[in-house]
Amino acid sequence: MTSRPSRPRMKDVAAEAGVSVMTVSRVVNGEAGVAPLTAARVAAAVRKLGYQRDDVARQLRRTDRLSQTIGLMVDNVADPFMAAVASATEDIAHRRGNMVLIGSSRADPHREREVIAAFTARRVDGLILTPVAGDQRFLRSAQTRGTKIVCVDRAAPGLDVDTVVVDNFGAVRQAVGHLIAHGHRRIGYLGDKRQIWTFGERHRGYLAALDAAGIDADPALVRHGLRSGADAARAVTAILCAPEPPTAVLAGNEVLAFGVRAVLPAGVAFIAFDDFALAAQLTPPVTVIAQDPVALATSAAHLLFARIHGDTSPPRRVVMPTELIPRGSGEIPGPGSPTRTPRR
Amino acid sequence: MTSRPSRPRMKDVAAEAGVSVMTVSRVVNGEAGVAPLTAARVAAAVRKLGYQRDDVARQLRRTDRLSQTIGLMVDNVADPFMAAVASATEDIAHRRGNMVLIGSSRADPHREREVIAAFTARRVDGLILTPVAGDQRFLRSAQTRGTKIVCVDRAAPGLDVDTVVVDNFGAVRQAVGHLIAHGHRRIGYLGDKRQIWTFGERHRGYLAALDAAGIDADPALVRHGLRSGADAARAVTAILCAPEPPTAVLAGNEVLAFGVRAVLPAGVAFIAFDDFALAAQLTPPVTVIAQDPVALATSAAHLLFARIHGDTSPPRRVVMPTELIPRGSGEIPGPGSPTRTPRR
DNA sequence: CTTCTGGTTGGTATCGTTAACAGCTCGTCG
DNA sequence: CGACGAGCTGTTAACGATACCAACCAGAAG
């Protein structure tokens, strides 16, 4: 009964305007070489029928084969850091007339492959990825077939691509050094799996800072593989019950920080990786290692579009700055602090 | 120099396996009616060449014309509420073998139209929208041409589509009633533009609660069109400097709540629309009107896929529950409170 | 031995668009 | 006055896949 009026094609517009489809194509794409009068007639027909070009057919036929679509694969868009990355990516893409397909790996390598296969089946021009733990070599075939790839936030082992990251190692080494300078010697570390590039780096930074201060690392103060605030809360509670509990704790990212903060006793120093909205409003205000997800994503998107438009220079690694923002929680003095045990 | 090895086509696989492209098509799509031996030979050729079906060409030819792609248009994915919506949408889509194209309107009706035009040009099967302020009638043409549409979080005036929302009016009326019950009579309201459906409803709920208590609404305590935490901080500071300042404040969403909380003096009661990660950890803990963005988006996505797969029943409006979670900030007594001015 | 049936397989047209080229209509110049 | 070029428009053949139908082959039935 309800006949659905299918969308008009170029040939319908051509019939309406009394020209050939080629002329319609030229007008629709704003090409030169159409008489103004003809162009106006075609434009009127387009408006009258409500014609809209079918980009699927267009992409199939065009020589450049560009879909004007890129894929963004993150762990989880609900994560505030990744949400900021997605937002910034969409913004740059929009400015360049592109759209963003989004996919979540949810830390699952199998799902990661599925999502990327779905991206390439739709012939995206490029991919922006935060790779999950493990080997990314399977992306090489997509790469050799012309799909441009940029990694953001995390590097991809085994894959030679543009990468935009921060100096996770240096940032954590600095932060742990900061705690040590405030008199702490027993410092807890809470992170996700070491196999995730960022967390591997952050843990290395933690160890390096302890080593530089001549402190023996105690594995009892370290927890890996934490995925949620609840995980982090349980983990920090556990390490605080140890015979020699830590006097300071570092949370490896924002989500873990929320969980830690909920159960951390006053008096234990605390630094979080990633700045977050209410960090300054908590009691005490939270000292953080701030990075700028918008800048990371913007840089990655610009790199990607440069590649899509023909940049064939060797892959680059862009390292963006971090900033240690002391707000109070990271400056709570430890047992070796001069303010607690003055020497003079 | 670097000849890029273009991806193999079905005809390459067909040549490799010594069959016709039709047979390859049947094997690739898992259709019945291919001899097991032939299928195995084709499968081997597919693996050898690394063949992947081109969904762009496929979509052009198929009778159902489905792209297995939906579009999600939100104000801003960086907003935590919208990020949760996006994440849940992606999850449902993934389970159904679909992908999600994402677009941000950034509260700009012009950009909203651009994004939606880009969606339909790519022939998405359906759209999930949080409409910006203003009229959405322009979507009717897309709708009559077969694009399924579902609104989430906000209704779309002038458009007859499935809609998944919460009872914003009732939730705010209840929350303001809660403040009145705690002795407040001068209550501030901070929201975004009234033309945005949710904020219109929330403001109506505010007025209704005052009216029910016989309190005259004072326009000096109301601010609309606030878009950021900074906007909200300025606005609340301004209304607190009024001759008769409010003793309680309601923030219309999470982002505004952050800004209000940063500058709100202790002693002023406070309720926020939307629950947020650290609400319970602030001092005092923040009383909120909680809604569940994951449930909203999940419901919207299920509705959309039902439509895409042929459900032609009349458009539905799904209203999901909210919950007033008293945590402290909303229970600070006002001047008329029995605890401050006991009557016995 | 011929015809029929059912399971396989292949040929051809087509989806909506653009690339490449052909052809037409002028006005202009030698 | 005829040839030529510039400007405009149309024709044809793809892009990579699927829909539809025809053709083939073996074994069974008559």
XYZ file of C-alpha atoms (C1' of nucleotides) in Angstrom:
748
model
C 0.000 0.000 0.000
C 2.517 2.585 1.125
C 4.663 2.893 -1.955
C 7.919 4.290 -0.698
C 9.047 7.009 -3.084
C 12.614 5.934 -3.700
C 15.171 8.673 -3.897
C 15.623 10.219 -7.314
C 18.628 9.313 -9.457
C 20.635 11.479 -11.777
C 18.620 10.170 -14.677
C 15.415 11.466 -13.069
C 16.990 14.877 -12.700
C 18.249 14.649 -16.284
C 14.765 13.884 -17.575
C 13.274 16.695 -15.535
C 15.817 19.211 -16.823
C 15.890 17.826 -20.348
C 19.617 17.110 -20.380
C 21.866 14.065 -20.150
C 23.054 12.526 -16.900
C 26.584 13.693 -17.645
C 25.438 17.274 -17.548
C 23.677 16.627 -14.275
C 26.839 15.053 -12.911
C 28.839 18.090 -13.919
C 26.419 20.489 -12.291
C 26.068 18.442 -9.121
C 29.831 18.341 -8.748
C 30.282 21.985 -9.584
C 32.485 21.308 -12.596
C 33.197 24.035 -15.080
C 32.082 23.912 -18.689
C 28.328 23.964 -18.307
C 26.372 26.864 -19.757
C 24.936 28.997 -16.947
C 21.421 28.619 -18.298
C 21.694 24.828 -18.406
C 23.239 24.740 -14.960
C 20.362 26.767 -13.590
C 17.829 24.418 -15.167
C 19.586 21.418 -13.672
C 19.873 23.082 -10.284
C 16.156 23.781 -10.357
C 15.419 20.148 -11.180
C 17.694 19.043 -8.345
C 15.802 21.212 -5.908
C 12.421 20.215 -7.249
C 13.086 16.493 -6.936
C 15.185 16.815 -3.800
C 18.023 14.997 -5.491
C 21.043 14.022 -3.434
C 24.121 12.429 -4.947
C 24.688 8.791 -4.031
C 28.190 8.713 -2.636
C 28.259 4.930 -2.629
C 27.958 4.707 -6.396
C 30.220 7.710 -6.754
C 32.992 6.150 -4.751
C 32.797 2.981 -6.782
C 33.375 4.814 -10.019
C 35.813 7.574 -9.126
C 39.469 7.221 -9.969
C 40.783 8.349 -6.589
C 38.502 5.803 -4.911
C 38.289 7.971 -1.815
C 35.347 7.360 0.489
C 35.912 10.577 2.441
C 35.488 8.415 5.501
C 38.023 7.436 8.125
C 37.799 4.828 10.844
C 38.534 5.484 14.503
C 39.150 2.511 16.732
C 39.487 3.072 20.449
C 39.225 0.879 23.513
C 35.983 2.418 24.655
C 34.425 5.725 23.670
C 32.821 6.086 27.088
C 36.265 6.615 28.597
C 36.632 10.404 28.981
C 40.084 10.459 27.422
C 38.907 8.506 24.394
C 35.754 10.591 24.148
C 37.918 13.684 23.842
C 40.006 11.946 21.183
C 36.875 10.994 19.260
C 35.444 14.479 19.490
C 38.614 16.134 18.223
C 38.994 13.592 15.427
C 35.437 14.175 14.285
C 36.036 17.887 14.311
C 39.088 17.759 12.053
C 37.412 15.244 9.765
C 34.344 17.440 9.487
C 36.437 20.431 8.495
C 37.926 18.386 5.685
C 34.554 17.127 4.509
C 35.117 13.662 5.931
C 33.100 11.439 8.231
C 34.246 9.181 11.032
C 33.280 5.566 11.516
C 33.709 4.561 15.109
C 34.555 1.197 16.591
C 35.455 -0.061 20.044
C 37.851 -2.888 20.669
C 36.895 -3.193 24.358
C 40.430 -4.442 24.917
C 39.649 -7.553 22.884
C 42.132 -8.345 20.076
C 39.550 -10.459 18.284
C 37.040 -7.652 18.303
C 39.763 -5.285 17.192
C 40.305 -7.369 14.077
C 36.601 -7.598 13.373
C 36.176 -3.864 13.619
C 39.134 -3.161 11.387
C 37.910 -5.686 8.820
C 34.550 -3.930 8.806
C 36.344 -0.625 8.282
C 38.385 -1.847 5.340
C 35.408 -3.639 3.766
C 33.783 -0.215 3.664
C 36.927 1.114 2.033
C 37.800 3.790 4.552
C 40.602 6.049 3.405
C 42.452 5.764 6.687
C 42.441 4.521 10.249
C 43.227 6.122 13.571
C 43.881 3.514 16.231
C 44.654 3.030 19.871
C 45.908 -0.556 19.533
C 45.033 -3.147 22.147
C 47.706 -5.278 23.730
C 49.512 -7.588 21.379
C 50.800 -7.704 17.891
C 49.452 -5.412 15.207
C 51.210 -7.093 12.301
C 47.879 -8.143 10.841
C 47.405 -4.535 9.793
C 50.245 -4.687 7.328
C 48.131 -6.118 4.537
C 45.614 -3.294 4.865
C 48.523 -0.898 4.865
C 50.144 -2.242 1.706
C 46.804 -2.017 -0.030
C 46.676 1.686 0.554
C 44.799 2.204 3.811
C 46.648 4.889 5.742
C 47.133 4.215 9.438
C 48.010 6.451 12.377
C 48.307 5.322 15.985
C 47.283 7.702 18.729
C 47.968 7.474 22.464
C 49.555 4.043 22.094
C 52.261 2.796 19.764
C 51.737 -0.396 17.769
C 54.539 -2.889 18.155
C 55.476 -4.544 14.894
C 53.909 -1.908 12.693
C 55.704 0.902 10.929
C 53.219 3.778 11.072
C 52.834 7.377 12.169
C 52.328 7.535 15.905
C 51.255 10.369 18.191
C 51.905 9.775 21.874
C 53.154 11.443 25.027
C 56.331 10.522 26.869
C 54.619 8.155 29.284
C 57.908 6.862 30.615
C 59.322 10.293 31.347
C 56.081 11.644 32.763
C 55.724 8.842 35.293
C 59.401 8.909 36.174
C 59.024 12.601 36.926
C 55.857 12.071 38.970
C 57.341 9.266 41.034
C 60.468 11.365 41.480
C 58.176 14.108 42.767
C 56.759 11.732 45.380
C 60.230 10.594 46.358
C 61.309 14.226 46.738
C 58.439 14.648 49.163
C 59.830 11.930 51.349
C 58.103 8.796 50.054
C 59.975 5.528 49.653
C 57.102 3.059 49.512
C 55.028 4.005 46.495
C 52.184 1.986 45.020
C 51.584 1.628 41.278
C 48.195 0.764 39.780
C 47.815 0.172 36.077
C 46.201 -1.840 33.339
C 48.007 -4.683 31.568
C 51.716 -4.135 30.964
C 51.164 -5.377 27.416
C 49.247 -2.221 26.610
C 51.946 0.072 25.343
C 51.117 3.071 27.533
C 51.001 1.026 30.706
C 54.227 -0.736 29.872
C 55.889 2.653 29.510
C 54.326 4.026 32.647
C 55.449 1.048 34.688
C 58.971 1.344 33.302
C 58.961 4.999 34.333
C 57.893 4.027 37.824
C 60.713 1.513 38.115
C 63.254 3.941 36.684
C 62.391 6.619 39.242
C 62.718 4.165 42.126
C 65.978 2.906 40.727
C 67.357 6.411 40.315
C 66.643 7.053 44.002
C 68.198 3.787 45.067
C 64.883 2.371 46.261
C 64.256 -1.341 45.817
C 61.045 -1.958 43.915
C 58.594 -4.007 45.933
C 56.279 -6.108 43.732
C 53.748 -6.141 46.577
C 53.020 -2.477 45.847
C 52.310 -2.996 42.152
C 49.099 -4.111 40.454
C 48.615 -4.613 36.723
C 45.586 -5.493 34.630
C 43.136 -3.178 36.371
C 40.274 -2.227 34.058
C 37.774 -0.322 36.178
C 37.463 1.968 39.140
C 36.223 -0.971 41.197
C 39.301 -3.002 40.222
C 41.510 -0.126 41.321
C 39.656 0.343 44.602
C 40.074 -3.333 45.464
C 43.725 -3.293 44.464
C 44.644 -0.231 46.488
C 42.790 -1.559 49.505
C 44.757 -4.761 49.211
C 48.177 -3.159 48.985
C 47.350 -0.831 51.889
C 46.726 -3.894 54.036
C 50.236 -5.175 53.388
C 52.660 -5.371 56.300
C 54.547 -2.361 55.019
C 51.893 -0.296 53.232
C 52.746 2.425 50.734
C 52.649 6.065 51.788
C 51.957 7.217 48.244
C 50.082 5.829 45.271
C 50.134 6.458 41.529
C 47.013 5.673 39.487
C 47.719 4.852 35.859
C 44.725 6.624 34.359
C 41.608 8.615 35.045
C 39.195 5.727 35.514
C 41.505 3.998 37.979
C 42.031 7.297 39.788
C 38.301 7.569 40.520
C 38.298 4.174 42.176
C 41.465 4.800 44.142
C 40.275 8.174 45.356
C 37.074 6.650 46.720
C 38.896 4.423 49.196
C 42.240 6.119 49.788
C 42.797 7.165 53.422
C 43.725 10.805 54.050
C 47.448 11.114 54.517
C 48.412 8.844 51.651
C 49.901 10.865 48.816
C 48.323 10.408 45.411
C 49.081 11.263 41.803
C 46.917 10.360 38.829
C 47.801 10.023 35.174
C 45.341 12.202 33.172
C 43.761 15.402 34.362
C 40.032 15.289 35.037
C 37.193 17.719 35.497
C 36.886 17.723 39.270
C 40.506 17.061 40.228
C 40.869 20.523 41.747
C 37.604 20.286 43.683
C 38.346 17.139 45.638
C 39.771 17.189 49.158
C 42.695 17.293 48.925
C 42.906 18.504 45.315
C 44.490 15.855 43.121
C 47.953 16.245 41.664
C 47.908 14.932 38.107
C 50.023 14.247 35.065
C 48.038 16.159 32.466
C 48.058 15.346 28.786
C 45.977 16.930 26.070
C 43.797 14.397 24.243
C 42.487 17.036 21.862
C 45.997 17.978 20.789
C 46.951 14.320 20.387
C 43.938 13.553 18.223
C 44.239 16.741 16.215
C 47.839 15.973 15.422
C 46.990 12.384 14.503
C 44.139 13.461 12.250
C 46.302 15.992 10.438
C 48.972 13.362 9.899
C 46.392 10.942 8.562
C 44.925 13.395 6.087
C 48.380 14.328 4.887
C 49.001 10.636 4.164
C 45.667 10.246 2.438
C 46.540 13.163 0.218
C 49.811 11.727 -0.873
C 52.439 12.335 1.811
C 54.835 9.413 1.464
C 57.620 10.559 3.765
C 58.876 8.017 6.336
C 56.582 7.373 9.303
C 56.920 9.905 12.081
C 56.611 9.632 15.831
C 55.177 12.767 17.390
C 55.681 13.125 21.142
C 53.385 15.652 22.785
C 54.169 17.253 26.144
C 52.724 16.331 29.514
C 52.527 18.530 32.561
C 52.755 17.604 36.229
C 50.159 19.771 37.965
C 50.761 19.862 41.738
C 47.466 20.447 43.508
C 48.009 19.000 46.944
C 47.483 15.258 46.994
C 50.894 14.656 45.458
C 52.634 16.952 47.909
C 51.500 15.223 51.089
C 54.816 14.595 52.832
C 56.139 11.094 53.383
C 58.129 9.687 56.292
C 61.439 10.928 54.901
C 60.197 14.448 54.307
C 62.093 17.416 55.770
C 58.754 18.917 56.825
C 57.972 15.860 58.876
C 61.448 15.072 60.114
C 63.293 18.389 60.025
C 67.036 17.974 60.053
C 68.060 21.316 61.383
C 58.384 3.185 -8.085
C 56.336 1.733 -5.285
C 53.595 -0.029 -7.180
C 50.807 -0.368 -4.697
C 49.324 -3.843 -5.041
C 45.641 -3.022 -5.293
C 43.289 -5.277 -3.437
C 42.146 -8.369 -5.285
C 38.661 -8.529 -6.812
C 36.307 -11.423 -7.064
C 37.480 -12.036 -10.597
C 41.031 -12.515 -9.347
C 39.826 -15.093 -6.867
C 37.728 -16.704 -9.595
C 40.751 -16.995 -11.885
C 42.875 -18.398 -9.064
C 40.270 -21.027 -8.188
C 39.279 -21.743 -11.773
C 35.612 -20.884 -11.308
C 33.297 -18.012 -12.212
C 32.802 -14.898 -10.124
C 29.283 -16.058 -9.306
C 30.644 -19.087 -7.548
C 33.090 -16.930 -5.639
C 30.247 -14.633 -4.640
C 28.271 -17.583 -3.363
C 31.156 -18.916 -1.321
C 32.122 -15.532 0.089
C 28.542 -14.958 1.204
C 28.135 -18.454 2.573
C 25.257 -19.313 0.266
C 24.145 -22.905 -0.156
C 24.384 -24.777 -3.418
C 28.122 -24.911 -3.940
C 29.849 -28.294 -4.035
C 32.024 -28.687 -0.933
C 35.100 -29.347 -3.048
C 34.556 -26.202 -5.108
C 33.875 -24.168 -1.993
C 37.122 -25.365 -0.468
C 39.063 -24.405 -3.588
C 37.505 -20.944 -3.573
C 38.151 -20.526 0.141
C 41.786 -21.415 -0.432
C 42.054 -18.839 -3.209
C 40.442 -16.228 -0.970
C 43.010 -16.889 1.744
C 45.900 -17.011 -0.697
C 45.079 -13.646 -2.252
C 43.830 -12.100 0.968
C 40.543 -11.266 -0.682
C 38.049 -9.124 1.175
C 34.625 -8.352 -0.197
C 34.051 -4.762 -1.269
C 30.961 -3.695 0.643
C 30.670 -0.485 -1.338
C 30.073 -2.312 -4.609
C 27.989 -4.882 -2.800
C 25.644 -2.314 -1.346
C 25.149 -0.717 -4.741
C 23.934 -3.930 -6.277
C 22.006 -5.640 -3.509
C 18.230 -5.551 -3.516
C 17.829 -4.612 0.143
C 20.295 -1.764 -0.374
C 21.353 -1.963 3.257
C 24.695 -0.430 4.129
C 24.820 -2.045 7.560
C 25.792 1.371 8.807
C 23.890 3.774 11.009
C 24.562 7.404 11.780
C 24.750 8.847 15.272
C 24.451 12.587 15.641
C 25.030 14.140 19.018
C 25.854 17.613 20.283
C 29.360 16.719 21.267
C 30.872 13.289 21.892
C 33.246 14.700 24.478
C 30.291 15.313 26.788
C 30.292 12.357 29.222
C 26.577 11.702 28.788
C 26.881 11.652 25.005
C 30.028 9.552 25.201
C 28.069 6.923 27.105
C 25.306 7.107 24.508
C 27.829 6.659 21.715
C 29.510 3.753 23.431
C 26.258 1.897 24.023
C 25.063 2.565 20.477
C 28.285 1.230 19.037
C 27.974 -1.847 21.176
C 24.475 -2.750 19.972
C 25.397 -1.964 16.384
C 28.458 -4.171 16.614
C 26.402 -7.084 17.898
C 24.177 -6.756 14.862
C 27.073 -6.563 12.434
C 26.636 -2.852 11.870
C 28.956 0.118 12.084
C 28.349 3.589 13.432
C 29.148 6.829 11.654
C 29.503 9.628 14.142
C 28.802 13.318 13.748
C 28.635 16.282 16.094
C 26.259 19.166 15.642
C 28.043 21.331 18.238
C 24.641 22.908 18.856
C 24.696 24.398 15.361
C 21.578 23.732 13.247
C 23.522 24.379 10.061
C 26.152 21.858 10.990
C 23.423 19.438 11.994
C 22.020 19.583 8.481
C 25.444 19.152 6.929
C 26.165 16.111 9.026
C 22.826 14.517 8.272
C 23.246 15.208 4.564
C 26.623 13.484 4.700
C 24.993 10.533 6.459
C 22.239 10.128 3.891
C 24.635 10.616 0.965
C 26.443 7.563 2.318
C 23.096 5.793 2.427
C 23.024 4.923 6.107
C 20.188 2.583 7.028
C 19.133 4.707 9.980
C 19.892 7.650 12.202
C 20.017 8.146 15.954
C 19.812 11.800 16.859
C 19.881 14.226 19.736
C 18.339 17.133 17.832
C 19.626 20.648 18.359
C 17.261 23.493 19.102
C 14.798 24.297 16.387
C 12.708 22.612 13.835
C 13.543 19.144 12.569
C 11.057 19.114 9.727
C 13.868 19.000 7.198
C 14.346 15.366 8.181
C 10.987 14.372 6.754
C 12.297 13.949 3.230
C 15.002 11.577 4.415
C 12.345 9.744 6.389
C 9.935 9.298 3.472
C 12.804 7.973 1.391
C 13.331 5.148 3.797
C 15.955 6.326 6.292
C 14.790 5.221 9.727
C 15.130 7.800 12.483
C 15.123 7.537 16.273
C 15.589 10.442 18.659
C 17.389 9.853 21.919
C 17.572 12.084 25.001
C 15.715 14.888 23.214
C 12.463 14.861 21.286
C 12.283 16.445 17.849
C 9.470 18.947 17.462
C 7.683 18.640 14.159
C 8.882 15.141 13.431
C 6.931 11.958 13.927
C 9.579 9.450 14.996
C 10.453 6.978 17.725
C 11.822 8.817 20.715
C 13.592 7.595 23.848
C 13.779 10.115 26.653
C 13.416 10.500 30.399
C 10.700 12.488 32.135
C 12.756 15.646 32.417
C 9.782 17.688 33.554
C 8.823 15.299 36.339
C 12.397 14.721 37.470
C 13.144 18.401 37.904
C 9.775 19.081 39.504
C 10.587 16.376 42.015
C 14.090 17.704 42.658
C 12.924 21.278 43.139
C 10.140 19.972 45.369
C 12.862 18.216 47.355
C 14.671 21.526 47.852
C 11.439 23.260 48.829
C 10.753 20.506 51.364
C 14.123 21.287 52.875
C 13.081 24.850 53.485
C 14.233 26.639 50.343
C 12.098 29.282 48.680
C 14.687 31.073 46.570
C 16.054 28.499 44.177
C 18.347 29.185 41.226
C 18.035 27.413 37.866
C 20.916 27.094 35.413
C 20.373 25.558 32.006
C 21.171 25.645 28.335
C 18.813 27.223 25.781
C 15.100 26.698 26.462
C 14.729 25.776 22.786
C 16.625 22.560 23.408
C 13.860 20.125 24.244
C 15.381 18.726 27.446
C 16.101 22.159 28.880
C 12.658 23.410 27.995
C 11.193 20.479 29.919
C 13.538 20.924 32.844
C 12.726 24.589 33.130
C 9.003 23.836 32.989
C 9.493 21.322 35.796
C 11.271 23.968 37.850
C 8.429 26.428 37.374
C 5.806 23.785 38.114
C 7.422 22.875 41.441
C 7.604 26.511 42.515
C 4.032 27.047 41.452
C 2.824 23.994 43.360
C 4.428 25.420 46.503
C 2.941 28.840 45.931
C 6.323 30.451 45.381
C 6.570 33.273 42.857
C 9.196 32.511 40.246
C 11.917 35.157 40.195
C 13.502 35.557 36.732
C 16.611 36.961 38.434
C 17.392 33.441 39.653
C 17.208 31.819 36.232
C 19.852 31.608 33.520
C 19.427 29.967 30.118
C 21.822 29.368 27.250
C 24.772 28.202 29.342
C 27.068 25.966 27.321
C 30.117 25.323 29.499
C 31.271 24.982 33.063
C 32.753 28.473 32.838
C 29.400 29.872 31.665
C 27.702 28.209 34.605
C 30.294 29.468 37.100
C 29.822 33.038 35.901
C 26.056 32.704 35.958
C 25.845 31.298 39.458
C 28.257 33.934 40.766
C 26.051 36.603 39.235
C 22.805 35.363 40.715
C 24.424 34.935 44.130
C 25.321 38.616 44.084
C 21.683 39.584 43.652
C 19.984 41.513 46.463
C 18.064 38.434 47.489
C 20.360 35.555 46.558
C 19.152 31.970 46.207
C 19.744 29.492 49.009
C 19.667 26.535 46.612
C 20.719 25.951 43.013
C 19.839 23.399 40.348
C 22.348 22.741 37.553
C 20.750 21.520 34.338
C 23.431 19.007 33.382
C 26.765 17.502 34.297
C 29.002 20.001 32.560
C 27.216 22.944 34.144
C 27.356 21.188 37.523
C 31.160 21.099 37.390
C 31.310 24.830 36.894
C 28.740 25.600 39.572
C 30.408 23.344 42.094
C 33.726 25.128 41.627
C 32.379 28.468 42.840
C 29.371 27.611 45.003
C 29.750 28.756 48.639
C 29.262 26.117 51.325
C 25.763 26.352 52.746
C 24.008 26.787 49.427
C 22.055 23.647 48.571
C 22.774 22.063 45.201
C 21.255 19.455 42.928
C 22.612 18.448 39.531
C 20.876 16.808 36.601
C 22.961 13.746 35.598
C 24.971 11.584 37.917
C 28.741 11.799 37.539
C 31.766 9.816 38.557
C 32.938 11.818 41.538
C 29.604 13.143 42.803
C 29.848 11.088 45.988
C 33.452 12.100 46.655
C 32.961 15.851 46.712
C 32.411 17.820 49.920
C 29.516 17.803 50.456
C 28.559 14.851 48.252
C 26.332 16.000 45.419
C 22.658 15.130 45.250
C 21.789 14.296 41.648
C 18.993 13.363 39.306
C 20.448 10.221 37.767
C 19.497 8.913 34.354
C 21.003 5.965 32.530
C 22.507 6.955 29.175
C 23.417 3.366 28.371
C 19.816 2.238 28.821
C 18.553 5.152 26.745
C 20.922 4.432 23.882
C 20.376 0.693 24.030
C 16.646 1.157 23.807
C 17.010 3.630 20.949
C 19.322 1.328 19.025
C 16.981 -1.637 19.411
C 14.079 0.470 18.182
C 16.111 1.611 15.199
C 17.133 -1.872 14.151
C 13.561 -3.067 14.490
C 12.532 -0.311 12.068
C 15.343 -1.116 9.679
C 14.196 -4.698 9.649
C 10.653 -3.859 8.752
C 8.777 -2.772 11.867
C 6.162 -0.323 10.572
C 4.075 0.123 13.702
C 3.276 3.719 14.743
C 6.152 5.708 16.277
C 6.650 5.081 19.957
C 7.806 7.301 22.781
C 9.775 5.413 25.407
C 10.186 7.159 28.748
C 12.972 5.770 30.905
C 13.107 6.293 34.675
C 15.238 8.801 36.568
C 16.287 8.593 40.173
C 16.848 11.378 42.691
C 19.910 10.322 44.665
C 20.215 12.316 47.908
C 23.856 12.562 48.889
C 24.022 15.684 51.026
C 24.285 18.810 48.907
C 20.579 18.709 48.132
C 19.624 18.254 51.779
C 21.330 21.345 53.151
C 18.476 23.075 54.990
C 17.083 26.384 53.831
C 15.672 29.315 55.872
C 12.244 27.719 56.154
C 13.572 24.366 57.276
C 12.246 22.830 60.521
C 15.839 21.998 61.447
C 16.809 25.658 61.216
C 13.611 27.252 62.448
C 11.922 24.614 64.565
C 8.243 25.314 65.115
C 7.711 23.374 68.303
C 17.669 -45.274 -24.913
C 15.299 -41.017 -23.888
C 13.479 -37.863 -20.644
C 13.321 -35.864 -16.340
C 14.966 -34.078 -11.990
C 17.922 -31.821 -8.862
C 22.167 -30.109 -7.754
C 25.916 -27.086 -9.592
C 27.820 -23.695 -12.321
C 28.205 -19.845 -15.549
C 26.558 -15.788 -18.526
C 24.501 -11.397 -18.757
C 22.384 -7.330 -17.212
C 22.378 -4.023 -13.798
C 22.995 -0.951 -9.395
C 24.147 4.950 -9.868
C 27.822 7.244 -10.958
C 32.083 9.161 -13.464
C 36.162 8.905 -17.118
C 37.182 9.336 -21.639
C 36.135 10.689 -25.738
C 33.120 12.025 -29.595
C 30.205 15.376 -31.712
C 27.771 19.497 -32.202
C 27.232 24.578 -32.577
C 28.906 28.708 -32.895
C 31.980 32.669 -33.860
C 36.280 34.046 -35.822
C 40.100 34.298 -38.654
C 42.880 33.542 -42.776
C 33.776 31.402 -47.644
C 35.564 27.368 -45.507
C 38.346 25.643 -41.876
C 39.403 25.859 -37.021
C 39.098 26.173 -32.213
C 36.469 26.934 -28.077
C 32.722 25.818 -25.546
C 29.158 22.888 -24.490
C 26.698 18.439 -24.437
C 26.029 13.583 -25.158
C 27.469 8.491 -25.761
C 29.702 4.527 -24.146
C 32.037 1.796 -21.010
C 33.447 0.894 -16.940
C 33.788 0.498 -11.152
C 32.954 -4.570 -8.205
C 29.536 -6.846 -6.891
C 24.696 -9.529 -7.050
C 19.986 -11.065 -9.302
C 18.118 -13.724 -12.512
C 18.010 -17.204 -15.548
C 20.039 -20.558 -18.641
C 22.955 -24.487 -19.175
C 25.194 -28.418 -17.812
C 25.835 -33.037 -15.708
C 24.832 -37.210 -13.314
C 21.754 -40.623 -11.999
C 16.901 -42.180 -11.804
C 12.715 -43.140 -13.962
C 9.919 -44.514 -17.846
